[in-house]
Short mmCIF file of C-alpha atoms in Angstrom, two decimals:
data_model
loop_
_atom_site.label_atom_id
_atom_site.label_comp_id
_atom_site.label_asym_id
_atom_site.label_seq_id
_atom_site.Cartn_x
_atom_site.Cartn_y
_atom_site.Cartn_z
CA MET T 1 137.10 109.43 91.96
CA ASN T 2 138.09 109.33 95.59
CA GLY T 3 139.71 105.95 95.23
CA ALA T 4 137.02 104.04 97.15
CA ALA T 5 135.88 100.73 95.76
CA ALA T 6 132.43 100.76 94.22
CA PRO T 7 129.90 98.68 96.17
CA GLU T 8 128.93 95.43 94.52
CA PRO T 9 125.28 95.18 93.44
CA THR T 10 123.24 93.03 95.78
CA GLU T 11 120.61 90.62 94.57
CA ALA T 12 117.07 90.98 95.77
CA PRO T 13 116.23 88.39 98.41
CA ALA T 14 114.29 85.47 97.10
CA PRO T 15 110.72 85.26 98.33
CA SER T 16 110.40 82.93 101.27
CA PRO T 17 108.59 79.70 100.43
CA GLN T 18 105.05 79.43 101.65
CA VAL T 19 104.51 77.25 104.66
CA PRO T 20 102.07 74.41 103.87
CA LEU T 21 98.78 74.77 105.66
CA ASP T 22 97.94 72.40 108.48
CA TRP T 23 94.44 71.13 107.80
CA ARG T 24 92.40 69.89 110.75
CA PHE T 25 88.80 69.05 111.45
CA SER T 26 86.92 72.16 112.61
CA GLN T 27 83.18 71.68 112.90
CA VAL T 28 80.25 69.77 111.50
CA PHE T 29 76.58 70.78 111.25
CA GLY T 30 73.72 68.32 111.01
CA GLU T 31 75.78 65.22 111.63
CA ARG T 32 73.88 62.00 111.06
CA GLY T 33 73.37 59.77 114.06
CA ALA T 34 74.08 56.06 114.14
CA GLY T 35 71.49 54.19 112.08
CA GLU T 36 69.76 57.42 111.04
CA ASP T 37 68.62 57.70 107.43
CA VAL T 38 69.19 60.97 105.60
CA GLN T 39 66.05 62.38 104.07
CA ASP T 40 66.31 63.75 100.54
CA VAL T 41 64.88 67.13 101.62
CA ASP T 42 67.72 67.54 104.15
CA ILE T 43 70.53 67.26 101.61
CA ILE T 44 72.38 70.57 101.20
CA SER T 45 72.19 71.98 97.67
CA ALA T 46 73.73 75.47 98.12
CA ILE T 47 76.20 77.10 100.50
CA GLU T 48 77.62 80.61 100.72
CA PHE T 49 79.71 82.71 103.12
CA ASN T 50 79.09 86.41 103.35
CA LYS T 51 81.89 88.83 102.43
CA SER T 52 83.26 89.12 105.98
CA GLY T 53 83.16 85.37 106.58
CA HIS T 54 81.20 85.84 109.81
CA HIS T 55 77.94 84.42 108.45
CA LEU T 56 77.21 81.22 106.57
CA ALA T 57 74.03 80.33 104.68
CA THR T 58 73.03 76.89 103.46
CA GLY T 59 70.08 75.85 101.32
CA ASP T 60 68.68 72.35 100.99
CA ARG T 61 66.46 70.37 98.69
CA GLY T 62 63.49 71.04 100.95
CA GLY T 63 63.59 74.76 100.13
CA ARG T 64 64.90 75.81 103.54
CA VAL T 65 67.68 78.30 104.25
CA VAL T 66 69.68 77.83 107.44
CA LEU T 67 71.93 80.61 108.75
CA PHE T 68 74.99 80.24 110.98
CA GLU T 69 77.07 82.96 112.60
CA ARG T 70 80.66 82.97 113.74
CA THR T 71 80.95 83.20 117.52
CA ASP T 72 84.71 83.29 118.15
CA ALA T 73 85.07 86.59 116.25
CA LYS T 74 82.86 88.32 118.84
CA ASP T 75 85.10 87.12 121.66
CA HIS T 76 88.31 88.54 120.22
CA VAL T 77 89.79 91.39 122.17
CA SER T 78 91.47 94.39 120.60
CA ARG T 79 94.92 94.06 119.13
CA LYS T 80 96.39 96.34 121.83
CA ASP T 81 95.00 94.14 124.60
CA ALA T 82 96.09 91.00 122.79
CA GLU T 83 99.70 92.19 122.65
CA LYS T 84 99.67 92.75 126.42
CA ALA T 85 98.26 89.32 127.14
CA ASP T 86 100.68 86.53 128.10
CA TYR T 87 98.73 83.89 126.21
CA SER T 88 97.83 83.35 122.59
CA ILE T 89 94.27 84.03 121.53
CA SER T 90 92.81 81.23 119.46
CA ARG T 91 91.48 82.16 116.05
CA HIS T 92 89.90 78.80 115.43
CA PRO T 93 86.62 79.57 113.65
CA GLU T 94 83.50 78.45 115.44
CA PHE T 95 79.99 78.82 114.10
CA ARG T 96 76.64 78.36 115.76
CA TYR T 97 73.12 77.99 114.51
CA LYS T 98 71.41 81.35 114.06
CA THR T 99 68.03 80.82 112.41
CA GLU T 100 66.27 79.10 109.55
CA PHE T 101 63.28 79.82 107.35
CA GLN T 102 61.32 78.27 104.52
CA SER T 103 62.46 80.06 101.40
CA HIS T 104 60.64 78.15 98.63
CA GLU T 105 57.68 75.82 98.39
CA PRO T 106 56.93 73.29 95.63
CA GLU T 107 54.93 74.87 92.81
CA PHE T 108 53.20 73.78 89.65
CA ASP T 109 53.21 75.67 86.35
CA TYR T 110 49.77 74.97 84.91
CA LEU T 111 50.53 76.61 81.57
CA LYS T 112 53.49 74.32 80.90
CA SER T 113 52.29 71.38 83.05
CA LEU T 114 55.62 71.57 84.83
CA GLU T 115 56.30 70.81 88.48
CA ILE T 116 58.77 73.24 90.07
CA GLU T 117 60.62 71.71 92.99
CA GLU T 118 61.58 73.71 96.04
CA LYS T 119 65.30 72.87 95.97
CA ILE T 120 67.57 75.88 96.55
CA ASN T 121 70.00 76.25 93.64
CA LYS T 122 71.98 79.31 94.72
CA ILE T 123 72.32 81.70 97.67
CA LYS T 124 74.00 85.10 97.53
CA TRP T 125 74.58 87.56 100.38
CA CYS T 126 73.86 91.23 99.77
CA GLN T 127 75.12 94.33 101.55
CA GLU T 128 74.14 94.72 105.19
CA THR T 129 72.13 97.77 106.21
CA ASN T 130 71.40 99.00 109.75
CA GLY T 131 72.40 95.71 111.30
CA ALA T 132 70.09 93.67 109.05
CA SER T 133 71.32 90.91 106.74
CA PHE T 134 70.00 90.57 103.19
CA LEU T 135 70.32 87.63 100.84
CA LEU T 136 69.02 86.27 97.56
CA SER T 137 67.87 82.67 97.16
CA THR T 138 66.58 80.91 94.08
CA ASN T 139 65.15 77.62 92.95
CA ASP T 140 64.73 76.66 89.28
CA LYS T 141 62.35 79.51 88.45
CA THR T 142 61.83 82.03 91.27
CA ILE T 143 64.27 84.34 93.05
CA LYS T 144 63.48 85.79 96.48
CA PHE T 145 65.04 88.69 98.38
CA TRP T 146 65.15 88.13 102.14
CA LYS T 147 65.79 90.42 105.09
CA VAL T 148 66.93 88.84 108.37
CA GLN T 149 66.97 91.12 111.38
CA GLU T 150 66.98 90.90 115.15
CA LYS T 151 63.87 92.43 116.68
CA LYS T 152 63.18 93.11 120.31
CA VAL T 153 60.30 91.11 121.70
CA LYS T 154 57.24 93.13 122.75
CA LYS T 155 55.28 91.94 125.74
CA ILE T 156 52.07 92.97 127.50
CA CYS T 157 53.08 94.55 130.78
CA GLU T 158 49.71 95.61 132.23
CA MET T 159 46.34 97.02 131.31
CA ASN T 160 45.75 100.76 131.11
CA MET T 161 43.44 100.57 134.15
CA ASN T 162 44.58 99.70 137.65
CA PRO T 163 43.10 96.27 138.47
CA SER T 164 42.60 97.32 142.11
CA ASN T 165 39.91 99.75 141.01
CA ALA T 166 38.00 97.05 139.16
CA PRO T 167 34.59 96.06 140.61
CA ALA T 168 34.52 93.15 143.02
CA ASN T 169 33.26 89.74 141.96
CA GLY T 170 30.11 90.20 143.99
CA SER T 171 29.12 93.52 142.54
CA PRO T 172 25.92 93.69 140.52
CA ALA T 173 26.01 93.34 136.79
CA GLY T 174 24.89 96.92 136.28
CA SER T 175 27.05 100.01 136.33
CA THR T 176 28.81 100.88 139.56
CA MET T 177 29.22 104.51 140.45
CA CYS T 178 32.66 105.57 141.59
CA GLY T 179 32.77 109.22 142.50
CA SER T 180 31.80 111.29 139.51
CA SER T 181 32.32 108.40 137.04
CA ALA T 182 30.61 105.07 136.51
CA ARG T 183 32.11 101.64 135.78
CA THR T 184 30.72 99.39 133.08
CA PRO T 185 30.36 95.63 133.63
CA ASN T 186 33.48 94.89 131.54
CA GLY T 187 35.66 97.08 133.77
CA GLY T 188 35.69 100.18 131.61
CA ILE T 189 35.25 103.67 133.01
CA LEU T 190 32.32 105.78 131.94
CA LYS T 191 32.72 109.51 132.39
CA PRO T 192 29.54 111.51 132.98
CA GLY T 193 28.21 112.43 129.55
CA GLY T 194 31.19 110.77 127.84
CA LEU T 195 32.23 107.54 126.11
CA PRO T 196 33.53 104.54 128.06
CA LEU T 197 37.31 104.23 128.36
CA LEU T 198 38.37 100.84 126.95
CA ARG T 199 40.72 98.52 128.79
CA LEU T 200 43.76 98.36 126.50
CA PRO T 201 46.99 96.40 127.03
CA VAL T 202 50.19 98.31 127.76
CA VAL T 203 52.88 96.87 125.43
CA VAL T 204 56.52 97.32 126.42
CA THR T 205 59.69 96.37 124.56
CA SER T 206 61.78 93.87 126.50
CA GLN T 207 65.50 93.23 126.23
CA GLU T 208 64.90 89.84 124.64
CA THR T 209 65.44 89.60 120.89
CA SER T 210 64.28 87.21 118.20
CA LEU T 211 65.34 86.80 114.59
CA ALA T 212 62.74 87.46 111.93
CA ALA T 213 63.11 86.64 108.23
CA ASN T 214 60.90 88.64 105.88
CA CYS T 215 60.59 88.16 102.14
CA ARG T 216 60.97 91.66 100.68
CA ARG T 217 60.73 90.88 96.95
CA VAL T 218 59.83 87.96 94.67
CA TYR T 219 61.34 87.94 91.16
CA ALA T 220 59.42 85.46 89.04
CA HIS T 221 58.27 84.64 85.49
CA ALA T 222 61.49 85.78 83.81
CA HIS T 223 63.16 82.46 82.91
CA ASP T 224 61.93 79.73 80.58
CA TYR T 225 64.77 77.43 81.61
CA HIS T 226 66.25 76.48 84.97
CA ILE T 227 68.19 79.21 86.76
CA ASN T 228 71.82 78.13 87.22
CA SER T 229 73.38 81.35 88.57
CA ILE T 230 72.63 84.55 90.45
CA SER T 231 75.20 87.24 91.23
CA ASN T 232 74.77 90.59 92.96
CA ASN T 233 76.51 93.68 91.67
CA SER T 234 79.08 95.79 93.49
CA ASP T 235 76.79 98.82 93.15
CA GLY T 236 74.48 97.26 95.75
CA GLU T 237 71.42 97.94 93.60
CA THR T 238 71.32 95.32 90.85
CA PHE T 239 71.92 91.62 90.30
CA ILE T 240 71.85 89.13 87.43
CA SER T 241 70.19 85.76 87.01
CA ALA T 242 71.17 83.27 84.34
CA ASP T 243 69.61 80.19 82.79
CA ASP T 244 70.78 78.05 79.87
CA LEU T 245 70.07 80.66 77.19
CA ARG T 246 69.58 84.07 78.83
CA ILE T 247 71.01 86.42 81.44
CA ASN T 248 68.66 88.98 82.99
CA LEU T 249 69.54 92.15 84.90
CA TRP T 250 67.36 93.07 87.88
CA ASN T 251 67.03 95.98 90.26
CA LEU T 252 66.63 94.84 93.84
CA GLU T 253 63.74 97.28 94.38
CA ILE T 254 61.80 96.32 91.21
CA SER T 255 60.42 92.79 91.09
CA ASN T 256 58.08 93.00 88.09
CA GLN T 257 60.63 94.04 85.47
CA SER T 258 64.02 92.80 84.31
CA PHE T 259 66.26 93.50 81.33
CA ASN T 260 67.58 90.76 79.10
CA ILE T 261 71.27 91.56 78.55
CA VAL T 262 72.55 88.27 77.08
CA ASP T 263 70.55 86.01 74.77
CA VAL T 264 72.19 83.05 73.02
CA LYS T 265 68.94 81.43 71.88
CA PRO T 266 69.08 80.83 68.10
CA THR T 267 66.13 81.43 65.83
CA ASN T 268 66.01 77.71 65.12
CA MET T 269 66.65 75.61 68.22
CA GLU T 270 68.19 72.94 66.02
CA ASP T 271 71.11 75.32 65.53
CA LEU T 272 71.83 75.46 69.27
CA THR T 273 75.45 74.46 69.91
CA GLU T 274 76.20 75.76 73.41
CA VAL T 275 74.42 76.93 76.54
CA ILE T 276 75.26 79.24 79.44
CA THR T 277 76.52 77.33 82.47
CA SER T 278 77.50 80.06 84.95
CA ALA T 279 77.60 83.86 85.28
CA GLU T 280 79.11 86.28 87.77
CA PHE T 281 79.60 90.01 88.22
CA HIS T 282 83.05 91.54 88.64
CA PRO T 283 83.71 92.15 92.37
CA SER T 284 84.44 95.87 91.96
CA HIS T 285 83.57 96.96 88.39
CA CYS T 286 79.78 97.24 88.25
CA ASN T 287 79.77 97.31 84.42
CA THR T 288 81.66 94.03 83.93
CA LEU T 289 80.46 90.46 84.14
CA ALA T 290 81.64 87.08 82.90
CA TYR T 291 79.74 83.99 81.83
CA SER T 292 80.86 80.51 80.82
CA SER T 293 79.51 78.07 78.27
CA SER T 294 79.24 74.35 77.70
CA LYS T 295 81.96 74.60 75.05
CA GLY T 296 84.59 75.55 77.60
CA SER T 297 84.77 79.27 76.83
CA ILE T 298 84.44 82.30 79.12
CA ARG T 299 83.15 85.60 77.79
CA LEU T 300 83.80 88.95 79.45
CA VAL T 301 80.99 91.45 78.86
CA ASP T 302 80.96 95.24 79.28
CA LEU T 303 77.47 96.58 79.99
CA ARG T 304 78.50 100.02 78.69
CA GLN T 305 78.86 98.78 75.12
CA SER T 306 75.20 98.12 74.35
CA ALA T 307 71.88 97.30 75.98
CA LEU T 308 71.96 93.74 74.59
CA CYS T 309 75.44 92.34 75.16
CA ASP T 310 75.39 89.98 72.19
CA THR T 311 79.10 90.68 71.61
CA HIS T 312 81.83 90.11 74.17
CA SER T 313 84.80 92.30 75.00
CA LYS T 314 87.10 89.32 75.67
CA LEU T 315 86.97 85.60 75.00
CA PHE T 316 88.90 83.09 77.08
CA GLU T 317 89.24 79.57 75.74
CA GLN T 318 91.86 76.89 75.38
CA HIS T 319 92.07 75.05 72.09
CA GLU T 320 92.88 71.39 72.04
CA ALA T 321 96.05 70.28 70.35
CA PRO T 322 95.52 68.84 66.83
CA GLY T 323 94.93 65.12 66.90
CA SER T 324 94.01 65.03 70.59
CA ARG T 325 90.26 65.39 70.15
CA SER T 326 87.98 62.52 71.03
CA PHE T 327 84.29 61.86 71.51
CA PHE T 328 84.53 63.10 75.10
CA THR T 329 86.60 66.23 74.45
CA GLU T 330 83.68 68.65 74.21
CA ILE T 331 81.78 67.02 77.09
CA ILE T 332 84.59 67.29 79.62
CA ALA T 333 85.44 70.82 78.43
CA SER T 334 82.08 72.16 79.60
CA ILE T 335 82.62 74.68 82.41
CA SER T 336 80.38 74.11 85.42
CA ASP T 337 81.45 77.09 87.56
CA ILE T 338 83.44 80.33 87.40
CA LYS T 339 84.57 82.67 90.17
CA PHE T 340 86.32 86.04 90.11
CA SER T 341 89.22 86.50 92.50
CA MET T 342 88.76 89.02 95.30
CA ASP T 343 90.76 91.67 93.43
CA GLY T 344 89.03 90.90 90.11
CA ARG T 345 92.34 90.19 88.39
CA HIS T 346 91.77 86.49 87.77
CA ILE T 347 88.91 84.15 86.86
CA LEU T 348 88.80 80.60 88.20
CA SER T 349 86.94 78.02 86.11
CA ARG T 350 86.08 74.38 86.72
CA ASP T 351 85.43 71.81 84.03
CA TYR T 352 85.04 68.09 84.56
CA MET T 353 88.73 67.20 84.72
CA THR T 354 90.61 70.38 85.54
CA LEU T 355 90.67 73.68 87.40
CA LYS T 356 91.96 76.63 85.35
CA LEU T 357 93.11 80.08 86.43
CA TRP T 358 92.76 82.89 83.87
CA ASP T 359 94.22 86.39 83.85
CA VAL T 360 91.56 88.88 82.71
CA ASN T 361 94.27 90.81 80.83
CA MET T 362 95.54 87.76 78.93
CA ASP T 363 93.09 85.85 76.74
CA SER T 364 95.66 83.63 75.02
CA GLY T 365 95.21 80.84 77.55
CA PRO T 366 95.05 80.01 81.26
CA VAL T 367 97.97 81.02 83.45
CA ALA T 368 97.66 77.79 85.42
CA THR T 369 95.92 74.44 84.99
CA PHE T 370 95.38 72.04 87.89
CA GLN T 371 94.52 68.38 87.33
CA VAL T 372 91.74 67.41 89.73
CA HIS T 373 91.22 63.71 89.05
CA GLU T 374 93.35 62.77 86.05
CA TYR T 375 93.18 59.11 87.10
CA LEU T 376 89.60 59.06 85.78
CA ARG T 377 90.59 59.75 82.18
CA PRO T 378 90.85 56.03 81.26
CA LYS T 379 87.35 55.61 82.74
CA LEU T 380 85.60 58.24 80.57
CA CYS T 381 83.64 55.61 78.67
CA ASP T 382 82.23 54.16 81.91
CA LEU T 383 81.53 57.65 83.21
CA TYR T 384 79.56 58.44 80.07
CA GLU T 385 77.47 55.28 80.31
CA ASN T 386 76.30 56.03 83.87
CA ASP T 387 75.99 59.82 83.20
CA SER T 388 78.62 60.68 85.81
CA ILE T 389 80.53 62.59 83.16
CA PHE T 390 77.81 65.26 83.34
CA ASP T 391 78.28 65.89 87.08
CA LYS T 392 78.84 69.51 88.06
CA PHE T 393 81.52 70.74 90.48
CA GLU T 394 82.05 74.18 91.98
CA CYS T 395 85.29 75.99 92.77
CA CYS T 396 86.56 78.77 95.03
CA GLN T 397 89.66 80.86 95.72
CA SER T 398 91.07 82.01 99.04
CA GLY T 399 90.84 85.66 99.99
CA ASP T 400 94.60 86.19 99.56
CA GLY T 401 94.47 84.60 96.10
CA LEU T 402 97.19 82.07 96.94
CA ARG T 403 95.08 78.91 96.92
CA VAL T 404 92.20 77.46 94.95
CA ALA T 405 89.96 74.54 95.85
CA THR T 406 87.38 72.29 94.24
CA GLY T 407 85.57 69.05 94.97
CA SER T 408 85.76 65.54 93.59
CA TYR T 409 84.18 62.18 94.33
CA SER T 410 84.08 60.15 97.60
CA ASN T 411 83.90 63.25 99.85
CA ILE T 412 87.27 64.39 98.50
CA PHE T 413 88.24 68.00 97.81
CA ARG T 414 91.59 69.29 96.58
CA VAL T 415 93.46 72.47 97.43
CA PHE T 416 96.10 73.83 95.03
CA ASN T 417 98.74 76.48 95.66
CA CYS T 418 98.55 79.04 92.85
CA GLY T 419 101.06 81.51 94.33
CA ALA T 420 104.41 82.34 92.72
CA GLY T 421 106.59 79.23 92.78
CA GLY T 422 104.00 77.24 94.68
CA SER T 423 103.38 73.61 93.80
CA GLU T 424 101.58 72.42 96.91
CA VAL T 425 98.65 70.09 96.30
CA THR T 426 96.57 68.90 99.23
CA THR T 427 93.91 66.20 99.03
CA LEU T 428 91.45 66.23 101.90
CA GLU T 429 88.43 64.19 102.86
CA ALA T 430 85.36 65.84 104.34
CA THR T 431 85.47 63.80 107.56
CA ARG T 432 86.67 64.25 111.13
CA ASN T 433 90.08 63.06 109.96
CA PRO T 434 90.57 65.02 106.71
CA THR T 435 94.20 64.02 106.13
CA ARG T 436 93.87 60.31 106.76
CA LYS T 437 95.83 58.14 104.37
CA ALA T 438 93.42 56.29 102.13
CA ASP T 439 93.55 54.91 98.64
CA SER T 440 90.93 57.43 97.54
CA GLU T 441 91.76 57.35 93.84
CA SER T 442 91.27 53.63 93.34
CA ARG T 443 88.23 53.67 95.63
CA THR T 444 86.64 56.50 93.61
CA ALA T 445 87.32 54.84 90.28
CA CYS T 446 85.75 51.64 91.55
CA GLU T 447 82.66 53.39 92.91
CA ILE T 448 81.75 55.45 89.86
CA SER T 449 82.35 52.59 87.41
CA ARG T 450 79.65 50.49 89.05
#
């Protein structure tokens, strides 16, 4: 109206591409020396960071749990002081050994004539309280609830009687009178007409501390099959444990009772077509959990619907294209691990060949599929003959939700960029030189076909 030209609409700036991460060797625990043989009991079978990332727990086949704590986080100064400093403060993570304890011992079930090995299957951190750390550990049958806390060491400072008043070495064995009181041969004081005063140690609390691990609860005799998953709830009071056919709900304070919330065992075991492979609670919704099956499906369950969650609220599965099925299709579709993202919006699943990312609000199919070791597909027949096709792999997602990772063969693990427009794929080897150029694919195919 005033004759001025209308401003042209401006386009929103395109998101800046993500800078690829620079992967370097950080730290190694329990490195094998030259010529040293690794014992089977020392092989790590479970590993878990706590929510803050400042503590790390590992479990091994010998039933031990070893705890590490991050040390560089304690040395960081405040942000205000860091901005004033004329040097950059390193944020390279460094962990040190904290403590270890024997979590499980080998057992024998006399009713079923079954030997229960001590190997730790899973470890889960619970909420910290009053400076104490809590965690759950499980073997095939028994779950234990542990409390790890620093305690000040108590020492004997002195006795409650002044040693200078004690009788001399040459005094007679009988009582020695001292003023209005008498002394007994053992150094006690006998008041006239009274009882002797005992010599008691005076215990004082020193500034030295020691870590003590105490088993608070033992949750046993609730699973007929091997436990494959445990997951603590966001309410801080309950957790679930899962085996091949059942998922049980526990209260942390009650060890002699659990509630069966999922049961896929058929009346006739010959009708069994799938088993439970993994289960996990939603990170923030205490009424929601997900579990995966050997048929490649993920079921989302709402505990508010019924006491026995025999029906699911959502089903996530990807159907094979017609004509693409083979003898190995159902075997490699079996999901070995699932993880919720930090915000609970996505579910990450791992089957034998791929890593899939699912949106909990979209059950039509995965939003992303990442090929982990596609070069092994022509070798499926060899993998089946040596049972390698039944190997289980775990998966994880970064805290910002932009990257996912999983393991493969020959010490290889792969990191995928799952952010918007990201196509970065990084293959790393768990060595001191993780990015070394090596023909890992051909080497892996050769090794597992032997």
